[in-house]
Amino acid sequence: MVVRNCRSPPHGPDAGEQSLKQELSEHGSSYQIVSILDSAARRSIRRLIEDNGYDIDVVGPPYILYILLDNDLIEKPEFCEATVGMIRTEGWTGYEVVKNAWTSIPVDCSEILDGEYDDALPPR
């Protein structure tokens, strides 16, 4: 597995998305998964992938932790705590951002984590 962190020299609200688009346009066949939090950026990158015929999954960052869980490399409590930790450490706040972080993750952590974690769990 190769993991690359693409960073664009220009700065701005969509610099990461533009950097990923450029990287995928040039080297898309080298990738299996692209992880980015912003849901609009994921949709835009999915269009680029479809237009180029690549077979790449586009997911939110916590999905990488889900891969560990799905392959029995971590237990569900570890997954839930790590995902909430990622959300809080990155400062992802607000209904839509937290919802986007959990998109594509078929795990209910509310049964493991109590109410003090509600700010980082998906809306019900």
Short mmCIF file of C-alpha atoms in Angstrom, two decimals:
data_model
loop_
_atom_site.label_atom_id
_atom_site.label_comp_id
_atom_site.label_asym_id
_atom_site.label_seq_id
_atom_site.Cartn_x
_atom_site.Cartn_y
_atom_site.Cartn_z
CA MET A 1 0.00 0.00 0.00
CA VAL A 2 1.37 3.40 -0.95
CA VAL A 3 0.14 6.43 0.94
CA ARG A 4 0.77 9.87 -0.44
CA ASN A 5 -0.11 13.17 1.08
CA CYS A 6 -0.63 15.62 -1.76
CA ARG A 7 -0.08 19.25 -0.98
CA SER A 8 -0.41 22.01 -3.47
CA PRO A 9 2.02 24.94 -3.45
CA PRO A 10 -0.84 27.43 -3.74
CA HIS A 11 -2.92 28.00 -0.65
CA GLY A 12 -6.62 28.47 -0.39
CA PRO A 13 -9.85 26.72 0.42
CA ASP A 14 -9.60 24.20 -2.42
CA ALA A 15 -5.80 23.82 -2.73
CA GLY A 16 -5.91 20.22 -1.43
CA GLU A 17 -8.68 19.27 -3.82
CA GLN A 18 -6.85 20.81 -6.78
CA SER A 19 -3.64 19.04 -5.77
CA LEU A 20 -5.44 15.70 -5.63
CA LYS A 21 -7.09 16.30 -8.99
CA GLN A 22 -3.75 17.07 -10.58
CA GLU A 23 -2.12 14.01 -9.00
CA LEU A 24 -4.96 11.73 -10.09
CA SER A 25 -4.98 13.15 -13.61
CA GLU A 26 -1.30 12.30 -13.93
CA HIS A 27 -1.02 9.09 -11.88
CA GLY A 28 -4.57 7.85 -11.24
CA SER A 29 -3.82 4.24 -12.11
CA SER A 30 -1.44 4.13 -9.11
CA TYR A 31 -4.20 4.69 -6.54
CA GLN A 32 -6.84 2.52 -4.91
CA ILE A 33 -8.24 4.95 -2.33
CA VAL A 34 -8.41 8.73 -2.02
CA SER A 35 -9.34 10.15 1.36
CA ILE A 36 -10.61 13.71 1.78
CA LEU A 37 -13.09 15.11 4.31
CA ASP A 38 -14.92 17.71 2.25
CA SER A 39 -17.98 16.06 0.68
CA ALA A 40 -18.12 18.48 -2.27
CA ALA A 41 -14.45 17.74 -3.00
CA ARG A 42 -15.17 13.99 -2.84
CA ARG A 43 -17.97 14.39 -5.41
CA SER A 44 -15.70 16.45 -7.66
CA ILE A 45 -12.88 13.91 -7.41
CA ARG A 46 -15.31 11.03 -8.05
CA ARG A 47 -16.35 12.75 -11.31
CA LEU A 48 -12.71 13.03 -12.38
CA ILE A 49 -12.17 9.35 -11.53
CA GLU A 50 -15.25 8.28 -13.49
CA ASP A 51 -14.28 10.47 -16.45
CA ASN A 52 -10.87 8.78 -16.57
CA GLY A 53 -12.17 5.25 -15.98
CA TYR A 54 -10.13 4.67 -12.82
CA ASP A 55 -11.16 2.18 -10.14
CA ILE A 56 -10.58 4.30 -7.03
CA ASP A 57 -12.67 4.60 -3.86
CA VAL A 58 -13.12 8.14 -2.55
CA VAL A 59 -13.79 8.23 1.19
CA GLY A 60 -13.56 10.41 4.28
CA PRO A 61 -10.45 10.15 6.50
CA PRO A 62 -12.05 7.93 9.20
CA TYR A 63 -12.67 5.27 6.56
CA ILE A 64 -8.96 4.43 6.76
CA LEU A 65 -9.54 3.41 10.38
CA TYR A 66 -12.55 1.38 9.26
CA ILE A 67 -10.28 -0.63 6.94
CA LEU A 68 -8.28 -1.66 10.02
CA LEU A 69 -11.47 -2.71 11.81
CA ASP A 70 -12.82 -4.56 8.78
CA ASN A 71 -9.57 -6.54 8.54
CA ASP A 72 -9.63 -7.43 12.25
CA LEU A 73 -6.51 -5.37 12.95
CA ILE A 74 -8.28 -3.35 15.65
CA GLU A 75 -11.36 -3.99 17.79
CA LYS A 76 -14.58 -1.99 17.56
CA PRO A 77 -13.97 0.03 20.77
CA GLU A 78 -10.52 1.01 19.49
CA PHE A 79 -12.03 2.01 16.15
CA CYS A 80 -14.72 4.12 17.78
CA GLU A 81 -12.30 5.87 20.12
CA ALA A 82 -9.75 6.49 17.36
CA THR A 83 -12.39 7.89 14.99
CA VAL A 84 -13.76 10.24 17.64
CA GLY A 85 -10.17 11.18 18.54
CA MET A 86 -9.44 12.01 14.90
CA ILE A 87 -12.55 14.16 14.61
CA ARG A 88 -11.77 16.07 17.80
CA THR A 89 -8.02 16.43 17.17
CA GLU A 90 -8.64 17.82 13.70
CA GLY A 91 -11.20 20.24 15.11
CA TRP A 92 -13.97 19.03 12.85
CA THR A 93 -17.06 20.58 14.33
CA GLY A 94 -20.56 21.15 13.17
CA TYR A 95 -23.34 18.89 12.03
CA GLU A 96 -22.30 18.50 8.36
CA VAL A 97 -18.59 18.01 9.03
CA VAL A 98 -19.16 15.30 11.63
CA LYS A 99 -21.78 13.66 9.39
CA ASN A 100 -19.32 13.68 6.47
CA ALA A 101 -16.58 12.15 8.61
CA TRP A 102 -18.78 9.11 9.27
CA THR A 103 -20.11 8.75 5.72
CA SER A 104 -19.49 5.26 4.30
CA ILE A 105 -18.70 3.79 7.72
CA PRO A 106 -21.26 1.11 8.62
CA VAL A 107 -20.47 1.08 12.34
CA ASP A 108 -22.65 2.35 15.19
CA CYS A 109 -20.35 3.63 17.91
CA SER A 110 -23.17 5.12 20.00
CA GLU A 111 -23.63 1.74 21.67
CA ILE A 112 -19.99 1.85 22.87
CA LEU A 113 -19.37 5.55 23.53
CA ASP A 114 -21.55 7.46 25.95
CA GLY A 115 -23.12 10.91 25.69
CA GLU A 116 -19.89 12.83 26.24
CA TYR A 117 -18.93 11.88 22.68
CA ASP A 118 -22.13 13.08 21.02
CA ASP A 119 -20.33 16.05 19.44
CA ALA A 120 -18.16 13.65 17.42
CA LEU A 121 -20.67 10.89 16.62
CA PRO A 122 -22.85 10.91 13.52
CA PRO A 123 -26.19 12.67 13.92
CA ARG A 124 -29.08 10.30 14.55
#
